[in-house]
Coordinates of C-alpha atoms in Angstrom, one line a residue:
M234 CA 12.2 -2.6 -33.8
L235 CA 12.4 -4.3 -30.4
I236 CA 12.2 -1.9 -27.4
G237 CA 12.7 -2.3 -23.7
I238 CA 10.1 -0.7 -21.4
D239 CA 10.2 0.1 -17.7
L240 CA 6.5 0.4 -16.8
G241 CA 6.7 2.1 -13.5
T242 CA 4.2 3.1 -10.7
T243 CA 5.2 6.8 -10.9
N244 CA 7.1 7.1 -14.2
S245 CA 7.6 5.0 -17.2
L246 CA 10.3 5.1 -19.9
A247 CA 11.5 3.2 -23.0
A248 CA 14.9 2.4 -24.4
C249 CA 16.4 0.5 -27.3
F250 CA 19.7 -1.2 -28.2
R251 CA 21.4 0.2 -31.3
N252 CA 24.9 1.1 -32.5
G253 CA 26.3 -1.3 -29.9
K254 CA 24.8 0.3 -26.8
P255 CA 21.6 0.9 -24.9
E256 CA 19.8 4.2 -25.7
L257 CA 17.0 6.0 -23.8
I258 CA 14.1 7.1 -26.0
P259 CA 12.8 10.7 -25.4
N260 CA 9.1 11.3 -25.2
R261 CA 7.1 13.9 -27.2
L262 CA 8.1 16.6 -24.7
G263 CA 11.8 15.9 -25.0
G264 CA 12.2 14.2 -21.6
Y265 CA 12.9 10.5 -20.8
M266 CA 10.5 10.1 -17.9
T267 CA 6.8 9.8 -18.7
P268 CA 4.6 10.1 -15.6
S269 CA 2.3 7.0 -15.3
V270 CA -0.8 9.2 -15.3
V271 CA -3.9 9.1 -17.4
S272 CA -6.6 11.7 -17.6
V273 CA -9.7 12.1 -19.7
D274 CA -10.9 15.7 -20.3
E275 CA -14.5 16.9 -20.7
E276 CA -14.4 16.3 -24.5
G277 CA -13.4 12.7 -24.0
T278 CA -9.8 13.2 -25.1
V279 CA -7.2 11.0 -23.3
L280 CA -4.2 12.8 -21.8
I281 CA -1.0 10.9 -21.0
G282 CA 2.0 11.6 -18.8
E283 CA 2.9 15.1 -17.7
T284 CA -0.1 16.7 -19.4
A285 CA -2.4 14.3 -17.7
R286 CA -0.8 15.0 -14.3
E287 CA -1.2 18.8 -14.8
Y288 CA -4.8 18.4 -15.9
G289 CA -5.5 16.1 -13.0
L290 CA -4.3 18.5 -10.4
V291 CA -7.1 20.8 -11.3
N292 CA -9.6 18.0 -12.2
P293 CA -8.6 15.2 -9.8
L294 CA -11.8 13.1 -10.5
R295 CA -10.7 12.7 -14.1
M296 CA -7.2 11.4 -13.4
A297 CA -5.8 8.0 -12.6
R298 CA -2.4 7.2 -11.2
F299 CA -0.6 4.6 -9.1
F300 CA -2.7 2.0 -11.0
K301 CA 0.3 -0.3 -11.3
R302 CA -0.4 -1.3 -7.7
D303 CA -3.8 -2.7 -8.8
M304 CA -2.6 -4.7 -11.8
G305 CA -4.3 -8.1 -11.9
T306 CA -7.2 -7.0 -9.8
E307 CA -10.9 -6.3 -10.5
K308 CA -10.5 -2.6 -9.6
E309 CA -11.9 0.0 -12.1
F310 CA -10.9 3.6 -12.3
T311 CA -13.6 6.1 -13.2
L312 CA -12.4 9.0 -15.4
G313 CA -15.4 11.1 -16.4
D314 CA -17.9 8.8 -18.1
R315 CA -15.3 6.1 -18.7
K316 CA -14.4 3.1 -16.5
L317 CA -10.9 1.6 -17.1
R318 CA -9.1 -1.3 -15.6
P319 CA -5.4 -1.0 -14.4
E320 CA -4.2 -3.0 -17.4
E321 CA -6.1 -0.8 -19.8
L322 CA -4.7 2.4 -18.2
S323 CA -1.2 0.8 -18.5
G324 CA -2.0 -0.1 -22.1
L325 CA -2.5 3.6 -22.8
I326 CA 0.8 4.5 -21.2
L327 CA 2.5 1.8 -23.3
R328 CA 0.8 3.0 -26.4
S329 CA 2.2 6.5 -25.8
L330 CA 5.7 5.1 -25.3
K331 CA 5.4 3.0 -28.4
E332 CA 4.3 6.1 -30.5
D333 CA 7.2 8.2 -29.1
A334 CA 9.7 5.4 -29.9
E335 CA 8.4 5.1 -33.5
Q336 CA 8.6 8.9 -33.9
Y337 CA 12.2 9.0 -32.5
L338 CA 13.5 5.9 -34.3
G339 CA 11.7 6.4 -37.6
E340 CA 10.4 2.8 -37.8
P341 CA 7.6 0.6 -36.4
C342 CA 8.1 -0.7 -32.9
N343 CA 5.8 -3.7 -32.5
E344 CA 7.8 -5.8 -30.1
A345 CA 8.8 -5.2 -26.5
I346 CA 10.5 -6.5 -23.4
I347 CA 8.6 -5.1 -20.4
S348 CA 9.9 -5.1 -16.8
V349 CA 7.9 -5.9 -13.8
P350 CA 8.6 -5.9 -10.0
A351 CA 10.2 -9.2 -9.1
Y352 CA 7.5 -9.8 -6.5
F353 CA 4.6 -9.5 -9.0
N354 CA 2.4 -12.6 -8.8
D355 CA 1.0 -14.5 -11.8
F356 CA -2.1 -12.3 -12.1
Q357 CA 0.0 -9.1 -12.2
R358 CA 2.4 -10.5 -14.8
K359 CA -0.4 -11.6 -17.1
A360 CA -2.1 -8.3 -16.7
T361 CA 1.1 -6.5 -17.7
K362 CA 1.4 -8.7 -20.8
K363 CA -2.3 -7.9 -21.6
A364 CA -1.5 -4.2 -21.3
G365 CA 1.2 -4.6 -23.9
E366 CA -1.2 -6.4 -26.2
L367 CA -3.8 -3.6 -25.8
A368 CA -1.0 -1.1 -26.8
G369 CA -0.4 -3.1 -30.0
L370 CA 2.9 -4.6 -28.7
Q371 CA 4.0 -8.2 -28.9
V372 CA 5.5 -8.8 -25.5
L373 CA 8.5 -11.1 -26.1
R374 CA 9.5 -11.4 -22.5
I375 CA 8.5 -10.1 -19.0
I376 CA 11.8 -9.4 -17.2
N377 CA 12.2 -8.7 -13.4
E378 CA 13.2 -5.2 -12.7
P379 CA 16.1 -6.0 -10.4
T380 CA 17.5 -8.4 -13.0
A381 CA 17.3 -5.7 -15.6
A382 CA 19.0 -3.2 -13.3
A383 CA 21.8 -5.6 -12.5
I384 CA 22.5 -5.9 -16.2
A385 CA 22.6 -2.1 -16.5
Y386 CA 25.0 -1.8 -13.6
G387 CA 27.4 -4.2 -15.4
V388 CA 27.1 -7.1 -13.0
G389 CA 28.8 -9.9 -15.0
S390 CA 30.6 -7.6 -17.3
S391 CA 34.0 -8.8 -16.0
D392 CA 35.3 -12.3 -15.3
K393 CA 35.0 -11.8 -11.6
D394 CA 32.5 -14.0 -9.7
E395 CA 30.3 -11.9 -7.4
R396 CA 27.1 -11.9 -5.4
C397 CA 25.0 -8.8 -5.9
L398 CA 22.0 -7.6 -3.9
V399 CA 19.7 -5.3 -5.9
F400 CA 17.7 -2.9 -3.7
D401 CA 14.9 -1.6 -5.9
L402 CA 12.7 1.1 -4.2
G403 CA 10.5 2.7 -6.8
G404 CA 7.5 5.0 -6.6
G405 CA 5.1 2.3 -5.5
T406 CA 6.9 -1.0 -5.1
F407 CA 9.9 -2.5 -3.3
D408 CA 12.0 -5.4 -4.5
V409 CA 15.1 -7.0 -3.3
S410 CA 16.9 -9.7 -5.3
I411 CA 20.1 -11.6 -4.7
L412 CA 22.0 -12.5 -7.9
E413 CA 25.2 -14.3 -8.5
F414 CA 27.4 -14.1 -11.5
Y415 CA 29.8 -16.9 -12.4
K416 CA 31.2 -18.4 -15.7
S417 CA 29.0 -16.1 -17.9
I418 CA 25.8 -17.2 -16.0
M419 CA 23.8 -14.6 -14.1
E420 CA 21.7 -16.6 -11.7
V421 CA 18.9 -15.1 -9.5
H422 CA 19.0 -16.8 -6.1
T423 CA 16.1 -15.2 -4.3
I424 CA 13.6 -12.4 -4.6
A425 CA 11.4 -10.8 -2.0
G426 CA 9.5 -7.5 -1.7
D427 CA 6.5 -5.5 -1.0
N428 CA 4.1 -4.4 -3.8
F429 CA 2.6 -1.7 -1.6
L430 CA 5.7 0.1 -0.4
G431 CA 7.5 2.8 -2.3
G432 CA 8.6 6.5 -2.6
E433 CA 4.9 7.6 -2.6
D434 CA 4.6 6.3 0.9
F435 CA 7.5 8.5 2.1
T436 CA 5.8 11.4 0.4
A437 CA 2.5 10.7 2.0
L438 CA 4.2 10.4 5.4
L439 CA 5.8 13.8 4.9
A440 CA 2.4 15.3 3.8
D441 CA 0.7 13.9 6.9
R442 CA 3.5 15.3 9.2
F443 CA 3.1 18.7 7.6
L444 CA -0.7 18.8 8.2
E445 CA -0.1 17.6 11.8
K446 CA 2.4 20.4 12.5
N447 CA -0.1 22.9 11.2
A448 CA -3.1 21.4 13.1
I449 CA -5.0 20.6 9.9
A450 CA -7.2 17.6 9.8
P451 CA -6.6 15.6 6.6
E452 CA -10.3 14.8 6.2
S453 CA -11.1 18.6 6.1
L454 CA -9.2 18.9 2.8
D455 CA -10.9 18.4 -0.6
I456 CA -9.1 16.2 -3.2
R457 CA -7.6 19.2 -5.0
T458 CA -6.0 20.6 -1.9
R459 CA -4.8 17.2 -0.8
N460 CA -3.1 16.8 -4.2
R461 CA -1.4 20.2 -3.7
V462 CA -0.1 19.1 -0.3
L463 CA 1.3 15.9 -1.8
K464 CA 3.0 17.9 -4.6
A465 CA 4.6 20.2 -2.0
A466 CA 5.6 17.1 0.0
E467 CA 7.3 15.6 -3.0
A468 CA 9.3 18.8 -3.7
C469 CA 10.3 18.9 0.0
K470 CA 11.3 15.2 0.0
C471 CA 13.5 15.8 -3.1
S472 CA 15.2 18.8 -1.4
Y473 CA 16.7 16.6 1.3
S474 CA 19.4 15.7 -1.2
H475 CA 20.9 19.2 -0.7
T476 CA 19.6 20.5 2.6
D477 CA 18.9 19.1 6.0
S478 CA 16.1 21.6 6.9
P479 CA 13.8 22.5 4.0
V480 CA 10.7 24.6 4.3
M481 CA 7.6 23.0 3.0
S482 CA 4.9 25.4 1.8
C483 CA 1.4 25.1 0.3
I484 CA -1.7 27.2 -0.4
I485 CA -4.6 25.9 1.8
D486 CA -8.0 27.6 1.7
G487 CA -6.4 30.5 -0.1
E488 CA -3.8 31.1 2.5
P489 CA -0.1 30.2 2.4
V490 CA 0.9 27.6 5.0
E491 CA 4.5 26.6 5.7
S492 CA 6.6 24.6 8.1
R493 CA 10.2 23.7 8.5
M494 CA 10.7 20.0 8.0
P495 CA 14.1 18.9 9.5
L496 CA 15.7 15.8 8.1
S497 CA 16.2 14.3 11.6
E498 CA 12.5 14.6 12.3
F499 CA 11.6 13.1 8.9
E500 CA 14.0 10.1 9.5
K501 CA 12.4 9.4 12.9
A502 CA 9.0 9.3 11.2
C503 CA 10.3 7.0 8.5
E504 CA 11.3 4.2 11.0
P505 CA 8.2 2.1 10.5
L506 CA 8.6 2.3 6.7
L507 CA 12.3 1.3 6.9
E508 CA 11.3 -1.6 9.1
R509 CA 9.1 -2.8 6.3
V510 CA 12.1 -2.4 4.0
R511 CA 14.2 -4.6 6.3
K512 CA 11.9 -7.6 6.4
P513 CA 12.1 -8.6 2.6
I514 CA 15.9 -8.1 2.8
E515 CA 16.1 -10.6 5.7
R516 CA 13.8 -13.0 4.0
S517 CA 15.8 -13.0 0.8
L518 CA 19.1 -13.6 2.6
R519 CA 17.4 -16.4 4.6
D520 CA 16.0 -18.1 1.5
A521 CA 19.5 -17.8 -0.2
G522 CA 21.3 -19.2 2.9
L523 CA 23.5 -16.2 3.0
K524 CA 24.8 -13.7 5.6
L525 CA 25.1 -9.9 5.1
D526 CA 28.9 -10.1 4.8
E527 CA 28.7 -12.6 1.9
I528 CA 27.2 -9.9 -0.4
D529 CA 29.9 -8.3 -2.6
R530 CA 27.9 -5.5 -4.2
I531 CA 24.8 -3.4 -3.4
V532 CA 23.0 -1.9 -6.4
L533 CA 20.4 0.9 -5.8
V534 CA 17.5 1.2 -8.2
G535 CA 14.4 3.4 -8.2
G536 CA 13.9 7.1 -7.6
A537 CA 13.2 6.6 -3.9
T538 CA 16.8 5.5 -3.3
R539 CA 17.9 9.1 -3.9
L540 CA 16.6 9.8 -0.4
P541 CA 19.6 10.3 2.0
T542 CA 17.5 8.5 4.6
V543 CA 17.3 5.4 2.4
R544 CA 21.0 5.4 1.4
R545 CA 22.1 5.7 5.0
F546 CA 19.9 2.9 6.0
V547 CA 21.3 0.6 3.3
S548 CA 24.9 1.5 4.1
K549 CA 24.5 1.0 7.8
L550 CA 22.7 -2.3 7.3
F551 CA 25.3 -3.9 4.9
H552 CA 28.4 -1.9 5.9
I553 CA 28.9 -1.4 2.2
I554 CA 28.8 1.8 0.2
P555 CA 26.1 1.2 -2.5
N556 CA 27.0 1.3 -6.2
L557 CA 25.7 4.6 -7.6
A558 CA 27.3 4.4 -11.1
V559 CA 24.0 4.3 -12.9
D560 CA 21.0 6.7 -12.7
P561 CA 18.6 4.8 -10.4
D562 CA 15.6 6.2 -12.4
T563 CA 16.8 4.8 -15.7
A564 CA 18.7 1.7 -14.7
V565 CA 15.7 -0.7 -15.3
A566 CA 15.0 0.7 -18.8
M567 CA 18.6 0.6 -19.8
G568 CA 18.8 -3.0 -18.6
A569 CA 15.7 -3.9 -20.5
A570 CA 17.3 -2.4 -23.6
I571 CA 20.5 -4.5 -23.1
Q572 CA 18.2 -7.5 -22.8
C573 CA 16.8 -6.5 -26.2
G574 CA 20.3 -6.7 -27.5
M575 CA 20.8 -10.1 -26.0
K576 CA 17.5 -11.2 -27.6
L577 CA 18.7 -10.0 -31.0
R578 CA 22.2 -11.5 -30.4
D579 CA 23.9 -8.2 -31.0
K580 CA 27.7 -8.8 -31.5
E581 CA 28.5 -6.0 -29.1
I582 CA 27.0 -7.9 -26.1
R583 CA 28.9 -10.5 -24.2
E584 CA 27.2 -13.9 -24.3
M585 CA 25.4 -14.4 -20.9
V586 CA 23.0 -16.9 -19.6
L587 CA 20.2 -15.4 -17.4
T588 CA 18.4 -17.6 -15.0
D589 CA 15.4 -16.5 -13.0
V590 CA 13.3 -17.9 -10.1
C591 CA 9.7 -18.5 -9.4
P592 CA 8.6 -15.5 -7.2
F593 CA 5.9 -17.4 -5.2
T594 CA 5.2 -20.9 -4.2
L595 CA 2.9 -22.9 -6.5
G596 CA 0.8 -25.7 -5.0
T597 CA -2.6 -27.1 -4.5
E598 CA -5.3 -27.7 -1.8
V599 CA -5.3 -31.1 0.0
T600 CA -7.0 -32.8 2.9
M601 CA -4.7 -33.7 5.9
D602 CA -5.0 -35.6 9.2
N603 CA -4.6 -33.1 12.0
G604 CA -4.3 -35.8 14.6
L605 CA -8.0 -35.8 15.4
F606 CA -9.8 -35.9 12.1
E607 CA -9.3 -35.3 8.3
E608 CA -9.2 -31.6 7.7
D609 CA -9.8 -29.9 4.3
G610 CA -8.1 -26.6 3.2
H611 CA -4.4 -27.4 3.6
Y612 CA -1.8 -26.1 1.2
L613 CA 0.5 -28.5 -0.5
P614 CA 3.5 -26.8 -2.1
I615 CA 4.7 -28.3 -5.4
I616 CA 7.2 -25.7 -6.6
D617 CA 8.7 -23.7 -3.7
R618 CA 9.4 -20.0 -4.1
N619 CA 12.8 -19.0 -5.4
T620 CA 13.2 -22.2 -7.4
V621 CA 15.2 -21.6 -10.5
I622 CA 13.1 -21.7 -13.6
P623 CA 12.2 -23.2 -16.0
V624 CA 11.2 -26.0 -13.7
S625 CA 9.0 -29.1 -13.5
R626 CA 7.9 -30.7 -10.2
T627 CA 5.5 -33.6 -9.4
Q628 CA 3.6 -34.4 -6.3
T629 CA 1.4 -37.5 -5.8
V630 CA -1.9 -37.2 -3.9
Y631 CA -4.5 -39.8 -3.0
T632 CA -8.3 -39.9 -2.8
A633 CA -9.5 -38.4 0.5
R634 CA -12.9 -40.2 0.9
D635 CA -14.5 -43.6 0.4
G636 CA -16.3 -43.9 -3.0
Q637 CA -14.7 -40.7 -4.4
T638 CA -15.2 -40.5 -8.2
R639 CA -13.4 -37.3 -9.0
V640 CA -10.3 -35.4 -7.9
N641 CA -10.5 -31.6 -8.2
V642 CA -7.1 -29.9 -8.4
K643 CA -7.0 -26.2 -7.4
I644 CA -3.9 -24.4 -8.9
L645 CA -2.8 -22.1 -6.2
Q646 CA 0.0 -19.5 -5.7
G647 CA 1.1 -18.1 -2.4
E648 CA 2.8 -18.8 0.9
S649 CA 0.0 -19.3 3.4
R650 CA -0.5 -22.7 4.9
N651 CA -4.3 -22.2 4.5
A652 CA -5.2 -22.8 0.9
K653 CA -8.0 -20.2 0.9
N654 CA -5.5 -17.4 1.6
N655 CA -3.6 -18.1 -1.6
L656 CA -4.4 -17.0 -5.1
L657 CA -6.5 -19.3 -7.2
L658 CA -5.0 -19.4 -10.7
G659 CA -7.2 -22.2 -12.1
E660 CA -8.8 -25.6 -11.5
L661 CA -8.7 -29.0 -13.1
S662 CA -10.9 -32.1 -12.5
V663 CA -10.2 -35.8 -13.4
P664 CA -12.4 -38.9 -12.9
V665 CA -11.1 -41.7 -10.7
L666 CA -12.3 -45.2 -10.0
P667 CA -14.5 -45.4 -6.8
G668 CA -13.0 -47.3 -3.9
P669 CA -11.7 -46.9 -0.3
K670 CA -10.0 -43.6 0.5
G671 CA -6.4 -43.6 -0.4
S672 CA -6.8 -46.3 -3.1
Q673 CA -6.4 -44.0 -6.1
A674 CA -3.1 -42.2 -6.7
V675 CA -3.0 -39.0 -8.8
E676 CA 0.2 -37.3 -10.0
I677 CA 0.1 -33.5 -10.2
T678 CA 2.9 -32.0 -12.3
Y679 CA 3.5 -28.2 -12.5
T680 CA 5.8 -26.8 -15.2
Y681 CA 6.8 -23.2 -15.0
D682 CA 8.8 -21.2 -17.6
I683 CA 10.6 -17.9 -17.8
N684 CA 7.6 -16.2 -19.3
S685 CA 5.5 -17.0 -16.2
L686 CA 3.6 -19.7 -18.2
L687 CA 2.3 -22.4 -15.9
E688 CA 1.2 -25.8 -17.1
C689 CA -0.6 -28.2 -14.8
Q690 CA -0.9 -31.9 -15.7
V691 CA -2.9 -34.3 -13.7
K692 CA -2.5 -38.1 -14.3
V693 CA -4.6 -40.9 -12.7
L694 CA -2.1 -43.7 -12.3
S695 CA -4.7 -46.6 -12.2
T696 CA -6.4 -45.6 -15.5
G697 CA -3.8 -43.5 -17.3
V698 CA -6.3 -40.6 -17.7
V699 CA -4.4 -37.3 -18.2
R700 CA -5.8 -33.8 -18.1
T701 CA -3.7 -30.7 -18.8
V702 CA -4.4 -27.0 -18.5
I703 CA -2.1 -24.0 -19.3
V704 CA -2.7 -21.0 -17.1
Q705 CA -2.4 -18.3 -19.7
D706 CA -4.5 -15.5 -18.4
G707 CA -4.4 -15.2 -14.6
T708 CA -7.1 -12.5 -14.6
G709 CA -9.7 -14.8 -16.2
R710 CA -11.9 -11.9 -17.1
L711 CA -11.6 -11.4 -20.8
T712 CA -12.3 -14.0 -23.6
E713 CA -10.3 -13.6 -26.8
E714 CA -13.3 -12.0 -28.4
E715 CA -13.7 -9.5 -25.5
A716 CA -10.0 -8.7 -25.5
K717 CA -10.1 -8.0 -29.3
A718 CA -13.1 -5.7 -28.9
R719 CA -11.5 -3.9 -26.0
F720 CA -8.3 -3.5 -28.0
E721 CA -10.1 -1.9 -30.9
E722 CA -11.9 0.5 -28.5
L723 CA -8.7 1.6 -26.8
A724 CA -6.9 1.9 -30.1
Y725 CA -9.2 4.5 -31.3
L726 CA -9.7 6.6 -28.2
K727 CA -9.1 10.2 -29.1
Q728 CA -5.7 11.2 -27.7
N729 CA -4.2 14.6 -27.4
P730 CA -2.3 15.4 -30.7
R731 CA 1.5 15.3 -30.4
D732 CA 2.0 18.7 -31.9
D733 CA -0.3 20.3 -29.3
E734 CA 1.3 18.6 -26.2
E735 CA 3.7 21.4 -25.2
N736 CA 1.1 24.1 -25.6
R737 CA -1.6 22.1 -23.7
L738 CA 0.8 21.3 -20.9
L739 CA 1.8 24.9 -20.5
L740 CA -1.9 26.1 -20.4
L741 CA -2.8 23.5 -17.8
R742 CA 0.2 24.5 -15.7
G743 CA -0.9 28.1 -15.8
E744 CA -4.5 27.2 -14.8
R745 CA -3.2 25.1 -11.9
L746 CA -0.9 27.9 -10.7
Y747 CA -3.7 30.4 -11.0
E748 CA -5.6 28.3 -8.4
E749 CA -2.7 28.1 -6.1
V750 CA -1.8 31.8 -5.9
I751 CA -3.7 34.9 -4.9
G752 CA -3.6 38.6 -5.4
G753 CA -1.4 40.2 -8.0
D754 CA 0.1 36.9 -9.1
R755 CA -3.3 35.8 -10.3
E756 CA -3.6 38.9 -12.5
V757 CA -0.2 38.3 -14.0
I758 CA -1.0 34.7 -14.8
N759 CA -4.4 35.5 -16.3
R760 CA -3.0 38.2 -18.6
A761 CA -0.1 35.9 -19.7
L762 CA -2.5 33.0 -20.4
M763 CA -4.8 35.3 -22.4
D764 CA -1.9 36.5 -24.5
F765 CA -0.7 33.0 -25.3
E766 CA -4.2 31.8 -26.2
R767 CA -4.5 34.7 -28.6
L768 CA -1.2 33.6 -30.3
L769 CA -2.5 30.0 -30.5
S770 CA -5.6 31.2 -32.3
Q771 CA -3.4 33.0 -34.9
Q772 CA -1.6 29.7 -35.7
D773 CA 1.7 31.4 -36.4
R774 CA 4.3 28.8 -35.3
T775 CA 7.1 31.4 -34.9
Q776 CA 5.0 33.6 -32.7
I777 CA 3.7 30.6 -30.7
E778 CA 7.2 29.5 -30.0
R779 CA 8.1 32.9 -28.7
G780 CA 4.9 33.2 -26.7
R781 CA 5.5 29.7 -25.1
K782 CA 9.0 30.7 -23.9
T783 CA 7.6 34.0 -22.5
L784 CA 4.7 32.2 -20.6
A785 CA 7.0 29.5 -19.3
K786 CA 9.4 32.2 -17.9
I787 CA 6.5 33.9 -16.1
L788 CA 5.2 30.7 -14.6
D789 CA 8.7 29.6 -13.6
Q790 CA 9.2 32.9 -11.7
I791 CA 5.9 32.7 -9.9
E792 CA 6.4 29.0 -9.0
M793 CA 9.8 29.7 -7.5
N794 CA 8.2 32.1 -5.1
L795 CA 5.6 29.7 -3.9

């Protein structure tokens, strides 16, 4: 079975296409959203999703989250005695989604289409594909999140030609894409974004404002308390959808602390973040050669677009009421599922051709005359950003020095005029005949396809010598043997059993609340947890089910009063 996966910074979810329509796949707890959180407990058991988040609130040094922002980097996360890379952590999330899908659908799910932010570079896309492989999935395609969302919103579902701007503000990344639909073709014109801007930044801003109002220095808080403040800030942020003046409260050093957080005050503090949002929008319009009034439809994607502040900003900027027909949290997964249907040529799906663009400029390093002398380190673009893919482009370069015997081609990705500031994807070297500078011509051809596969071919015109390299793994860290060994290790990590998930989650929630409250509430929680643990030891499923409902009711009541 082919499944579509939205691998998110904050939450991830899976969907499939069957019975002629996209369908969200519930996780083992019955919800659709699986928090992108991984924890490892003292016994070495890996916890995923909501259970991992609850465990991590009490044991923050054993929890990893927001690792999507570090995909394609050398960063490692330490969880107890384990060190895991971002793609390995993502692989564990994907494996959990795969298992949930197989349980729900009743058949193996070994193939997937996975979405990524449109502004992900080559390293990040390859790391995402590696994560899928580590989860036991064959990744048939990497699809841009805004493109998937546009499909879910029905862009192109009628015969009407239209230009659509997809505004995708998720938990940790921001993308803006301009797409045009005409004659059964959905063409991506431009993409832009910020991989370090998302809903979590608005939450952090609110948390910092709360601490400032209460004269609490952030550096005085331990990591547990800081996480509690962020959790309270998230709840406060979400409450702006139904009130303009919520009260944010949190237990700090055993004492309740609270402040009223007016929406007007929050919006004023958000202005620097909204300015960061504005810049990619302006860039995408400029690259597309369009004006604001030439956009026919605005599509909002990502949980952060639920914020009234963000929606007002978009409406004011474009003078258009954004399309809210699809749940912004699930749009990408639903679009990925429809893409699965397209891949399988399902008869219920209208035939549509999807085109995409190269997110970053691809080029090489050259020597140039600056008017005074020959200067190394200049960037020569070969494929400009936002070029429709698949694409193949050629540039001819010449030897830069007398007697030069080799030409070294650096394969670079980025927008800086200085070669050293761009990403080095790979290198290739070819021999040339010695002679005066400029006497030997070399053709450099880049070919880039829809799966972010880049081929670099270098040809020496005088000798006919050709060298070719395919940039398959932008991370360049794991050989095939190392990857296989790592896959086997991750595949057999001890994970929390599915049947125990609800009980484990409830116990962790109780332990976390016990730490957050004081006085009589602590006694109530302690007694309730002891009663439930006694029922678990008796292994009577009927009694456990009743006890779980009783404990959940008690915890709900206490949490409502926090």
